[in-house]
PDB file of C-alpha atoms in Angstrom:
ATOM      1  CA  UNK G 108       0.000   0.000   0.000  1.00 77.00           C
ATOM      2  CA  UNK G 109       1.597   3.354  -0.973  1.00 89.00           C
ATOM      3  CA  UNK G 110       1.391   6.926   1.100  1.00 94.00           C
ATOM      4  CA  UNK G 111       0.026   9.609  -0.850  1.00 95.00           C
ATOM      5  CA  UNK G 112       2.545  12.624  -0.192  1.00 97.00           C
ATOM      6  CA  UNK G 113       3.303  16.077  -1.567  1.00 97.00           C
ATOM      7  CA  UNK G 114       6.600  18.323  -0.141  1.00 97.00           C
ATOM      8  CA  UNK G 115       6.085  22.003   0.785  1.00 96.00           C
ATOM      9  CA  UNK G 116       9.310  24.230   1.103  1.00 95.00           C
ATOM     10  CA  UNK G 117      10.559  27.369  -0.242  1.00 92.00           C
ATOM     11  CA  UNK G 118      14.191  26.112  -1.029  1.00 92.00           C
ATOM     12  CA  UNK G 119      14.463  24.564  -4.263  1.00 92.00           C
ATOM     13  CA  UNK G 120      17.080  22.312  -3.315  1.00 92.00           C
ATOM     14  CA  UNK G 121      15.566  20.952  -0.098  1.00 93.00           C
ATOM     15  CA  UNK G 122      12.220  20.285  -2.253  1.00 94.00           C
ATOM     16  CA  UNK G 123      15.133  17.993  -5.001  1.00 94.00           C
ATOM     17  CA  UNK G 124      16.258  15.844  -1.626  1.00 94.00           C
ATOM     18  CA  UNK G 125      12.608  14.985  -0.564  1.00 95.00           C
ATOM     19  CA  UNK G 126      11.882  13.924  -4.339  1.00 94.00           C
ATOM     20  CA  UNK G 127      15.553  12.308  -4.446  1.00 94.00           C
ATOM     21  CA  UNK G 128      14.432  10.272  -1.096  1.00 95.00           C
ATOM     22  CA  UNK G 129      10.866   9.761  -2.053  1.00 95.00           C
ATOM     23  CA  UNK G 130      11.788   8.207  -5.784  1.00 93.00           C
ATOM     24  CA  UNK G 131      13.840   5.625  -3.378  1.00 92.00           C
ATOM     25  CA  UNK G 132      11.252   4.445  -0.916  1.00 92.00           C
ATOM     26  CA  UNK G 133       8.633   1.762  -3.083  1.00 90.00           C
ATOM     27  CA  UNK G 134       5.430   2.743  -0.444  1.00 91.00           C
ATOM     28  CA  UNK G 135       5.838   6.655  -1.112  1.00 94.00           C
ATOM     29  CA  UNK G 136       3.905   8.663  -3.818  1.00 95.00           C
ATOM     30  CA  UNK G 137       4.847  12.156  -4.058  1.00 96.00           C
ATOM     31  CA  UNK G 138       2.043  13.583  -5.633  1.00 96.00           C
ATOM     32  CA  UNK G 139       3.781  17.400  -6.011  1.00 96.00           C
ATOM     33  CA  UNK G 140       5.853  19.399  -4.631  1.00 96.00           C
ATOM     34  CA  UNK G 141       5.293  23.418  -3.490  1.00 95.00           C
ATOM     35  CA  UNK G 142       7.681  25.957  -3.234  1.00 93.00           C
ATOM     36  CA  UNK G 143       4.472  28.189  -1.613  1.00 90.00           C
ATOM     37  CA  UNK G 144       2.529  26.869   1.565  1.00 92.00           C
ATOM     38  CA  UNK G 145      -0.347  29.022  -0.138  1.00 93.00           C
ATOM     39  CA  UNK G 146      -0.600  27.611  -3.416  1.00 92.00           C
ATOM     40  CA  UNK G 147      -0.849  23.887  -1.765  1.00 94.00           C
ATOM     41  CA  UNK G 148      -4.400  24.417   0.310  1.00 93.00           C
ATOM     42  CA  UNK G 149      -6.405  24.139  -2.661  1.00 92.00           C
ATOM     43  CA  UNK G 150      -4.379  20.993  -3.537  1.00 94.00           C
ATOM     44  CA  UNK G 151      -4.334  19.639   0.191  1.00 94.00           C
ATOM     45  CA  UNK G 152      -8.355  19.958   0.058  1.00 92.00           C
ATOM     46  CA  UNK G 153      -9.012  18.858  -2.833  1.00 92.00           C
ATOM     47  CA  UNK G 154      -6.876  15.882  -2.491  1.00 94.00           C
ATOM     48  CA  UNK G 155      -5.945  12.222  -1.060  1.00 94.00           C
ATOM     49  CA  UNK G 156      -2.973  13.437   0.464  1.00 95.00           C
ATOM     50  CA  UNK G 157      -1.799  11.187   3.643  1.00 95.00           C
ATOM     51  CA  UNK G 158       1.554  12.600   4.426  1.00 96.00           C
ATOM     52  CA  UNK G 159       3.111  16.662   4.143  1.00 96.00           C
ATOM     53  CA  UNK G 160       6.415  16.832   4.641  1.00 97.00           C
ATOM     54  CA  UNK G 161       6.432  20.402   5.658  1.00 93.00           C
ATOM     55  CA  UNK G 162       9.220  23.214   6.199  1.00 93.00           C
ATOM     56  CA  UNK G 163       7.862  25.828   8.549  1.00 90.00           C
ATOM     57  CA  UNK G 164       9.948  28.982   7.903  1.00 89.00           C
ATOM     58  CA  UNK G 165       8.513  30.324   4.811  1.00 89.00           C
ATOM     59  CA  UNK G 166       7.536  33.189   3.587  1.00 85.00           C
ATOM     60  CA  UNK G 167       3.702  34.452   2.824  1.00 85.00           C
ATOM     61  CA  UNK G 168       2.672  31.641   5.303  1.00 89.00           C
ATOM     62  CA  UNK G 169       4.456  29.129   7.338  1.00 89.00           C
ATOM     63  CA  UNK G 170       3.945  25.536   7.982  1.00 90.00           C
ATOM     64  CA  UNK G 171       2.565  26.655  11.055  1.00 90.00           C
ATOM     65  CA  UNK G 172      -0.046  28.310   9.714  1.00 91.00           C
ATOM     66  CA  UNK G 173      -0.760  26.021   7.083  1.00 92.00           C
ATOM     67  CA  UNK G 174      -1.693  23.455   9.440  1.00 89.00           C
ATOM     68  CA  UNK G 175      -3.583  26.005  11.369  1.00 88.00           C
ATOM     69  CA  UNK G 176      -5.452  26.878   8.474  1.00 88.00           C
ATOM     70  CA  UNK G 177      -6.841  23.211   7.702  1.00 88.00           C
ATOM     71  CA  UNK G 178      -9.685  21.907   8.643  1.00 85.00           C
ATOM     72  CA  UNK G 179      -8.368  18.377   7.699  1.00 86.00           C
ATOM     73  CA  UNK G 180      -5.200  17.570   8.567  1.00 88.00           C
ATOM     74  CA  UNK G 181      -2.618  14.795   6.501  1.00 92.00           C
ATOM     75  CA  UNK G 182       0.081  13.717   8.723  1.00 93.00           C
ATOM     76  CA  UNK G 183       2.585  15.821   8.929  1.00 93.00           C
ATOM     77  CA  UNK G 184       6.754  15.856   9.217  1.00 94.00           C
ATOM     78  CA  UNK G 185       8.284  18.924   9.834  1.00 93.00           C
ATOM     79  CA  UNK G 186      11.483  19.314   7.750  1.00 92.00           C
ATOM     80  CA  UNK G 187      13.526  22.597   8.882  1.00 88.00           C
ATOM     81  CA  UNK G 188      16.879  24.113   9.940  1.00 86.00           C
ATOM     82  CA  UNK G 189      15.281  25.117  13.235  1.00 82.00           C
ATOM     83  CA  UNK G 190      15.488  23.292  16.819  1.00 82.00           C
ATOM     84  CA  UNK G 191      13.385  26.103  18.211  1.00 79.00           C
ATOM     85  CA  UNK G 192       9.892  24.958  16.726  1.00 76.00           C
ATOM     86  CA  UNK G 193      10.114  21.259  18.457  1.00 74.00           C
ATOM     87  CA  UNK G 194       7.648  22.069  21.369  1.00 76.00           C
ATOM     88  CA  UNK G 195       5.351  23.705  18.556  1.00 75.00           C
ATOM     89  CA  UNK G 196       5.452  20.268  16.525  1.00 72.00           C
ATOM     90  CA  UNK G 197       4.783  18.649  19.553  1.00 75.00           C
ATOM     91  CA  UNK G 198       1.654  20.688  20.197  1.00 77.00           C
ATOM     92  CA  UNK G 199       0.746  19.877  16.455  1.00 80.00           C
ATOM     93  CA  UNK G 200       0.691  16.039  16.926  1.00 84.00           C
ATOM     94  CA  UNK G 201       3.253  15.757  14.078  1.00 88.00           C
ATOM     95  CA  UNK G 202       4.623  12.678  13.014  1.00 90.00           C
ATOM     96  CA  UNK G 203       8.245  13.815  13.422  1.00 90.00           C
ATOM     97  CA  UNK G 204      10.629  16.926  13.629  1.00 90.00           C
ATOM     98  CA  UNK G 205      13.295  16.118  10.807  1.00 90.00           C
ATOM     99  CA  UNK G 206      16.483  19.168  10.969  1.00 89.00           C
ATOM    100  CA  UNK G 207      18.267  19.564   8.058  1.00 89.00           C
ATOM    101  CA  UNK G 208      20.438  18.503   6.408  1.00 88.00           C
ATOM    102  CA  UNK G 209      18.153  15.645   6.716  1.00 91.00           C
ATOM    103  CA  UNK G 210      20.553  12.008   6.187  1.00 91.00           C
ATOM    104  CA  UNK G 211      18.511   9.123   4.050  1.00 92.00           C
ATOM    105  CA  UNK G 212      18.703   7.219   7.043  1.00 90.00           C
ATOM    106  CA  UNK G 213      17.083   9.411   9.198  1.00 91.00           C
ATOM    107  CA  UNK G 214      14.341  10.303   6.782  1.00 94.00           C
ATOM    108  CA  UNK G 215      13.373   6.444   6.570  1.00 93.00           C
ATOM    109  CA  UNK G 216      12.993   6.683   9.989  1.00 91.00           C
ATOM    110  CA  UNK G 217      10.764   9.520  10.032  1.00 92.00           C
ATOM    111  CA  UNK G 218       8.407   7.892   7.495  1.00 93.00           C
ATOM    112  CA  UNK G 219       8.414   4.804   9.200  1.00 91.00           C
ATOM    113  CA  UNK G 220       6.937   6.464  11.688  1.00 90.00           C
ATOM    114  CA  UNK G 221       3.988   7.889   9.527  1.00 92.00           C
ATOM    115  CA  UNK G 222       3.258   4.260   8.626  1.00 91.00           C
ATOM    116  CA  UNK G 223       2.757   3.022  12.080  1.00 89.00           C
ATOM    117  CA  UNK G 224       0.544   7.000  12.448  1.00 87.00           C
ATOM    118  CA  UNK G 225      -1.216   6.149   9.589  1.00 88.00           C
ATOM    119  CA  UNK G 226      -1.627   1.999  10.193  1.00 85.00           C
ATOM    120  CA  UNK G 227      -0.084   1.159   7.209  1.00 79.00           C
ATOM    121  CA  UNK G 228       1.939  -1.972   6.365  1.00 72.00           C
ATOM    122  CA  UNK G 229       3.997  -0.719   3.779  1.00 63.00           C
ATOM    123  CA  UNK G 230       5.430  -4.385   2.471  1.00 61.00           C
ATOM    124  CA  UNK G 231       1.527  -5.697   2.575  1.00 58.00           C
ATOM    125  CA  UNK G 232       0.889  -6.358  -0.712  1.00 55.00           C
ATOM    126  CA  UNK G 233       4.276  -7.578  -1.664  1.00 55.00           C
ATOM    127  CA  UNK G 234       5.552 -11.436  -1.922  1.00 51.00           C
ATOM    128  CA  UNK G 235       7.883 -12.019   1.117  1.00 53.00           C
ATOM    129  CA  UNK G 236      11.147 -12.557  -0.816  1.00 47.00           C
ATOM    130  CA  UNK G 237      10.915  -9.143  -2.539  1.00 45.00           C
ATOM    131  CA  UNK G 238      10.889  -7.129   1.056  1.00 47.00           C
ATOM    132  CA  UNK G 239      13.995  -5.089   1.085  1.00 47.00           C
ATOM    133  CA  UNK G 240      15.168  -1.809   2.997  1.00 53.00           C
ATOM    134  CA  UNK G 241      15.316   0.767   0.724  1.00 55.00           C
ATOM    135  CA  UNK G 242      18.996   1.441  -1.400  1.00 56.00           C
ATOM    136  CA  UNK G 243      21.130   4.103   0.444  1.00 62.00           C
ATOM    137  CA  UNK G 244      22.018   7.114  -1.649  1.00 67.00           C
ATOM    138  CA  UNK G 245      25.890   7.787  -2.512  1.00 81.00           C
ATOM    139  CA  UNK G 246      25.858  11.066  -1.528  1.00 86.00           C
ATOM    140  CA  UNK G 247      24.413  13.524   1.130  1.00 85.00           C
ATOM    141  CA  UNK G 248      24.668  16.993   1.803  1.00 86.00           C
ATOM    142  CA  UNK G 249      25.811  19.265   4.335  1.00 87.00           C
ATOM    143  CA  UNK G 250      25.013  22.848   5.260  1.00 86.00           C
ATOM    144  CA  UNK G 251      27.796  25.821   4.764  1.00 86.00           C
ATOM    145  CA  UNK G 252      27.841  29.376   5.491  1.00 79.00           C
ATOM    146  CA  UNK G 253      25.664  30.570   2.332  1.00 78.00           C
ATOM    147  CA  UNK G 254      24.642  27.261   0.630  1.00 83.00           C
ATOM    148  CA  UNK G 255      23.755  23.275   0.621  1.00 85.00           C
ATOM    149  CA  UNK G 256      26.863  21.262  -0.514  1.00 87.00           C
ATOM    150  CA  UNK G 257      26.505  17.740  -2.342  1.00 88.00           C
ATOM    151  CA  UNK G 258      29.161  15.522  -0.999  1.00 90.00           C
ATOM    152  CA  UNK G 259      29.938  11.916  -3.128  1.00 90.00           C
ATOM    153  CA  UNK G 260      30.257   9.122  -0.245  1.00 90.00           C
ATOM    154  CA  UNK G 261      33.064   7.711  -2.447  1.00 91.00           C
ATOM    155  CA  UNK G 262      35.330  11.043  -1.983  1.00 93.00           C
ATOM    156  CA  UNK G 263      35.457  11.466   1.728  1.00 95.00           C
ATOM    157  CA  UNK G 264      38.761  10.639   2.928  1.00 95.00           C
ATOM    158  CA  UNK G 265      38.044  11.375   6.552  1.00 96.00           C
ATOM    159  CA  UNK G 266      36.093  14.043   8.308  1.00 96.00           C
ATOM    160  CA  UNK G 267      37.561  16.087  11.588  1.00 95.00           C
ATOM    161  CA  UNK G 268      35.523  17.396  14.252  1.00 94.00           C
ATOM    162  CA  UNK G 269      36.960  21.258  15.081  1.00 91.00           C
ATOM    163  CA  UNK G 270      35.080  22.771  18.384  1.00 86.00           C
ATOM    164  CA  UNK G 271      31.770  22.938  17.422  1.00 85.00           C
ATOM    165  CA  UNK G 272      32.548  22.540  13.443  1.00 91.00           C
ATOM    166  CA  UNK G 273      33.202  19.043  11.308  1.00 93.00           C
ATOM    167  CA  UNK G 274      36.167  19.714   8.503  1.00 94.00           C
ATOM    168  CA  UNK G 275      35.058  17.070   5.635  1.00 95.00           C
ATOM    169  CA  UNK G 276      38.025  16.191   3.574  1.00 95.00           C
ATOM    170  CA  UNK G 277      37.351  14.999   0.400  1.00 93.00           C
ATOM    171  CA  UNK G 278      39.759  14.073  -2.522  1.00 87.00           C
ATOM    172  CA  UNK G 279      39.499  17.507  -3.869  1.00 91.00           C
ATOM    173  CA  UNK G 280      37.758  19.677  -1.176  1.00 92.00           C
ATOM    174  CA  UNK G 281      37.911  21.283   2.466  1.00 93.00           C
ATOM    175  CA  UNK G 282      34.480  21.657   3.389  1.00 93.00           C
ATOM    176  CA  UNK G 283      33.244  23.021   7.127  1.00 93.00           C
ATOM    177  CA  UNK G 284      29.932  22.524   8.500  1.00 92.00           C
ATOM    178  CA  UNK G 285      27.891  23.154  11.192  1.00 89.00           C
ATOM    179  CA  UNK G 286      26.525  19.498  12.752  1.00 84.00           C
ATOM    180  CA  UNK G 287      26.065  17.859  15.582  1.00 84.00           C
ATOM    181  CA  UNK G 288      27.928  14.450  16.073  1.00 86.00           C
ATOM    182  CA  UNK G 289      24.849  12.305  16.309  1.00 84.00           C
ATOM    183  CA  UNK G 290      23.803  13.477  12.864  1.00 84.00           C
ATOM    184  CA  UNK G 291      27.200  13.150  10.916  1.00 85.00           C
ATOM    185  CA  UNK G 292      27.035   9.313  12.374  1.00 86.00           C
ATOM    186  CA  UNK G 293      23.165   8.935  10.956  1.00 83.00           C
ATOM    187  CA  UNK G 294      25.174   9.327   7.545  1.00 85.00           C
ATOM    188  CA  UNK G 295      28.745   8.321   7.874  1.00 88.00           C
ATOM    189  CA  UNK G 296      28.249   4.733   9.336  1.00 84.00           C
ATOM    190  CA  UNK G 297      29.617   1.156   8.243  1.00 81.00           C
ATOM    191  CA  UNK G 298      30.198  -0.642   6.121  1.00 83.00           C
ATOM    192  CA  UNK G 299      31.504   2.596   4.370  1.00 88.00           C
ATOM    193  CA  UNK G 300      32.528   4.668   7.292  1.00 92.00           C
ATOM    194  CA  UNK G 301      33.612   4.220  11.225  1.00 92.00           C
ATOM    195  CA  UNK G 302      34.208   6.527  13.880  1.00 93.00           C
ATOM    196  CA  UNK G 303      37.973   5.812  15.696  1.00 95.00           C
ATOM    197  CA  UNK G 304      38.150   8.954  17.820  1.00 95.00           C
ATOM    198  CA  UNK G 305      35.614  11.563  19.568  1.00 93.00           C
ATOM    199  CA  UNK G 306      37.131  13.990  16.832  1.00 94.00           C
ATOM    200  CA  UNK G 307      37.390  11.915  13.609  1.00 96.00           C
ATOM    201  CA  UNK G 308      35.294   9.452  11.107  1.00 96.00           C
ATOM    202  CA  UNK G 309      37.219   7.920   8.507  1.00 95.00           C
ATOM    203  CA  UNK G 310      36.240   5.988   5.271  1.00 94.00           C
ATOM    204  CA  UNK G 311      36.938   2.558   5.645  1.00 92.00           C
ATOM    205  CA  UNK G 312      38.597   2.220   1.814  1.00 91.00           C
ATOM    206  CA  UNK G 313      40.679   5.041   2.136  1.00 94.00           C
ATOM    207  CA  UNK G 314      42.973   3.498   4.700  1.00 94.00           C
ATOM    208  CA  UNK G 315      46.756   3.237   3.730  1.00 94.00           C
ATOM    209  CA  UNK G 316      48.058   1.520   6.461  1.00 93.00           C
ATOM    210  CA  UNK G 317      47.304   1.113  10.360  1.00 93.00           C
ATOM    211  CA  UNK G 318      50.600   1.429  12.693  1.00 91.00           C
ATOM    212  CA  UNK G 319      49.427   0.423  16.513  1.00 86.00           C
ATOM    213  CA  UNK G 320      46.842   3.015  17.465  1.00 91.00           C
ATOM    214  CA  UNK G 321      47.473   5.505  14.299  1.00 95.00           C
ATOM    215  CA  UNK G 322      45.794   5.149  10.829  1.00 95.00           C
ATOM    216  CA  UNK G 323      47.269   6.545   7.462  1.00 95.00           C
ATOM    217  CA  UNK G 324      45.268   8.065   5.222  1.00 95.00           C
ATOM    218  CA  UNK G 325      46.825  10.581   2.263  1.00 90.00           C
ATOM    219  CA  UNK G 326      49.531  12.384   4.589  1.00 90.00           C
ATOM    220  CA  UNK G 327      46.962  12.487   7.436  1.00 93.00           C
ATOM    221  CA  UNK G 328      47.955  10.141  10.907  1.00 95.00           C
ATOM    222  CA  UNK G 329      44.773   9.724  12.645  1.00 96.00           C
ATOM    223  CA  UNK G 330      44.205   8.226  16.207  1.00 95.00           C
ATOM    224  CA  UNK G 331      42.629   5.973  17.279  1.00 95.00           C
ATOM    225  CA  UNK G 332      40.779   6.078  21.331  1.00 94.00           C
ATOM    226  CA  UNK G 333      40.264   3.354  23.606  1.00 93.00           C
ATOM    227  CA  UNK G 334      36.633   4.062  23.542  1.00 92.00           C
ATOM    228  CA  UNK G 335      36.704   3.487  19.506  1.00 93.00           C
ATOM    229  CA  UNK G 336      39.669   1.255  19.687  1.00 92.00           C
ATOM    230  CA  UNK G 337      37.601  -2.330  19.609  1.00 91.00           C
ATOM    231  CA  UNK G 338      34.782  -1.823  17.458  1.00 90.00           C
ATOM    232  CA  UNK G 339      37.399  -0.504  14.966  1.00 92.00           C
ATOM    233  CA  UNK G 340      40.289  -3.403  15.383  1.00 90.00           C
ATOM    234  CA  UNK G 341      36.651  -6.022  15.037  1.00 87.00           C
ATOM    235  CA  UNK G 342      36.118  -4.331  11.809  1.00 85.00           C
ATOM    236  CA  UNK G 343      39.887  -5.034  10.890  1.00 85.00           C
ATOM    237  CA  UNK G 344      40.037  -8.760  11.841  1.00 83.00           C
ATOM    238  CA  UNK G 345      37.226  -9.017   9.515  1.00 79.00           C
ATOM    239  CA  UNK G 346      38.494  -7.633   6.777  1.00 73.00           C
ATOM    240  CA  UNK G 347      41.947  -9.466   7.417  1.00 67.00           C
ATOM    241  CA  UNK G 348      42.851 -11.913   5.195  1.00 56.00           C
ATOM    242  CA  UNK G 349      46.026 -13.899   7.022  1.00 45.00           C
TER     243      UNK G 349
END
């Protein structure tokens, strides 16, 4: 059984990540998307729409508003850059409170969470064999000062925590963000990537060589903590072949 869905933001590129995520996940239908909160009541009304994923700071109207303004509401995830509106969401009964830069990951489990709101099986009608989690994407993006930046999974060498910024090296690039640890991990997990320090993720392919508690990668000696140090050496012996 599919989810009939439609995406309402006012950042172009934000709208092209809930239609990249959506075209991944079988049970979702995105009906359209809205750059204007406005120009979707009509649509919302007139419409079997079951899920909005929603920004709220927009201008004209919010997604406050919006759901203010209807008489019927669809579920609803809020997708925004803003911790501030959580209580808000809560008061809404919203499905979930998604901050971008939203991971894949994360965004399965925020519309895994409209299924159980909305009672629906998503793998219902299909033959047991054929049930699969969704592929992961080979790419995310992260937040600088003035603009989203698409980052390839493949390039990442190894990313470096620097007080309360992440440095992402790349094969080519440099790039600083603004995130929280528990988010980078929602995207940079195994079997591609695996935390060995409080301040560093590394990719697991990119490793040169591994000298006691120190990993090579490009000109870059990386530690390695005691609190990382055996979930990392596991991942090793696994991978060793004598």
């Amino acid at each position: 059984m599919k989810i009939n869905c439609i995406a309402i933001d006012d950042e172009p590129l934000a709208l092209d990540i809930i239609k990249d995520y959506c075209s991944k996940v079988a049970f979702l239908n995105l009906l359209r998307t809205f750059d204007n909160a406005i120009e979707s009541i009509e649509f919302i009304r007139s419409n079997k729409v079951d899920l909005i994923f929603l920004d709220i700071q927009m201008e004209e109207l919010t997604g406050i508003q919006l759901l203010n303004a209807l008489k019927h509401r669809p579920a609803v995830i809020f997708t925004t850059a803003y911790e501030r509106y959580a209580i808000q969401g809560f008061e809404l009964d919203v499905v979930d409170y998604m901050l971008k830069p939203i991971s894949f990951e994360r965004f399965i489990k925020g519309v895994n969470k409209a299924c159980e709101r909305l009672q629906i099986d998503p793998d219902a009608d299909k033959p047991e064999n054929s049930k699969a989690k969704p592929a992961e994407p080979s790419f995310f993006f992260v937040k600088t000062e003035t603009r989203m930046e698409r980052i390839e999974n493949n390039d990442v060498l190894y990313v470096e925590g620097m007080g309360d910024y992440w440095r992402i090296v790349t094969k080519t690039r440099r790039i600083m963000t603004l995130m929280n640890a528990r988010k980078l991990e929602e995207v940079l997990h195994e079997p591609q990537f695996c935390r060995v320090h409080k301040s560093f993720f590394i990719a697991l392919d990119k490793i040169e060589s591994i000298e006691r508690n120190r990993i090579k990668i490009g000109d870059q000696y990386i530690p390695v903590s005691e609190t990382y140090h055996k979930a990392f050496f596991d991942l090793v012996e696994r991978k060793k072949l004598a």
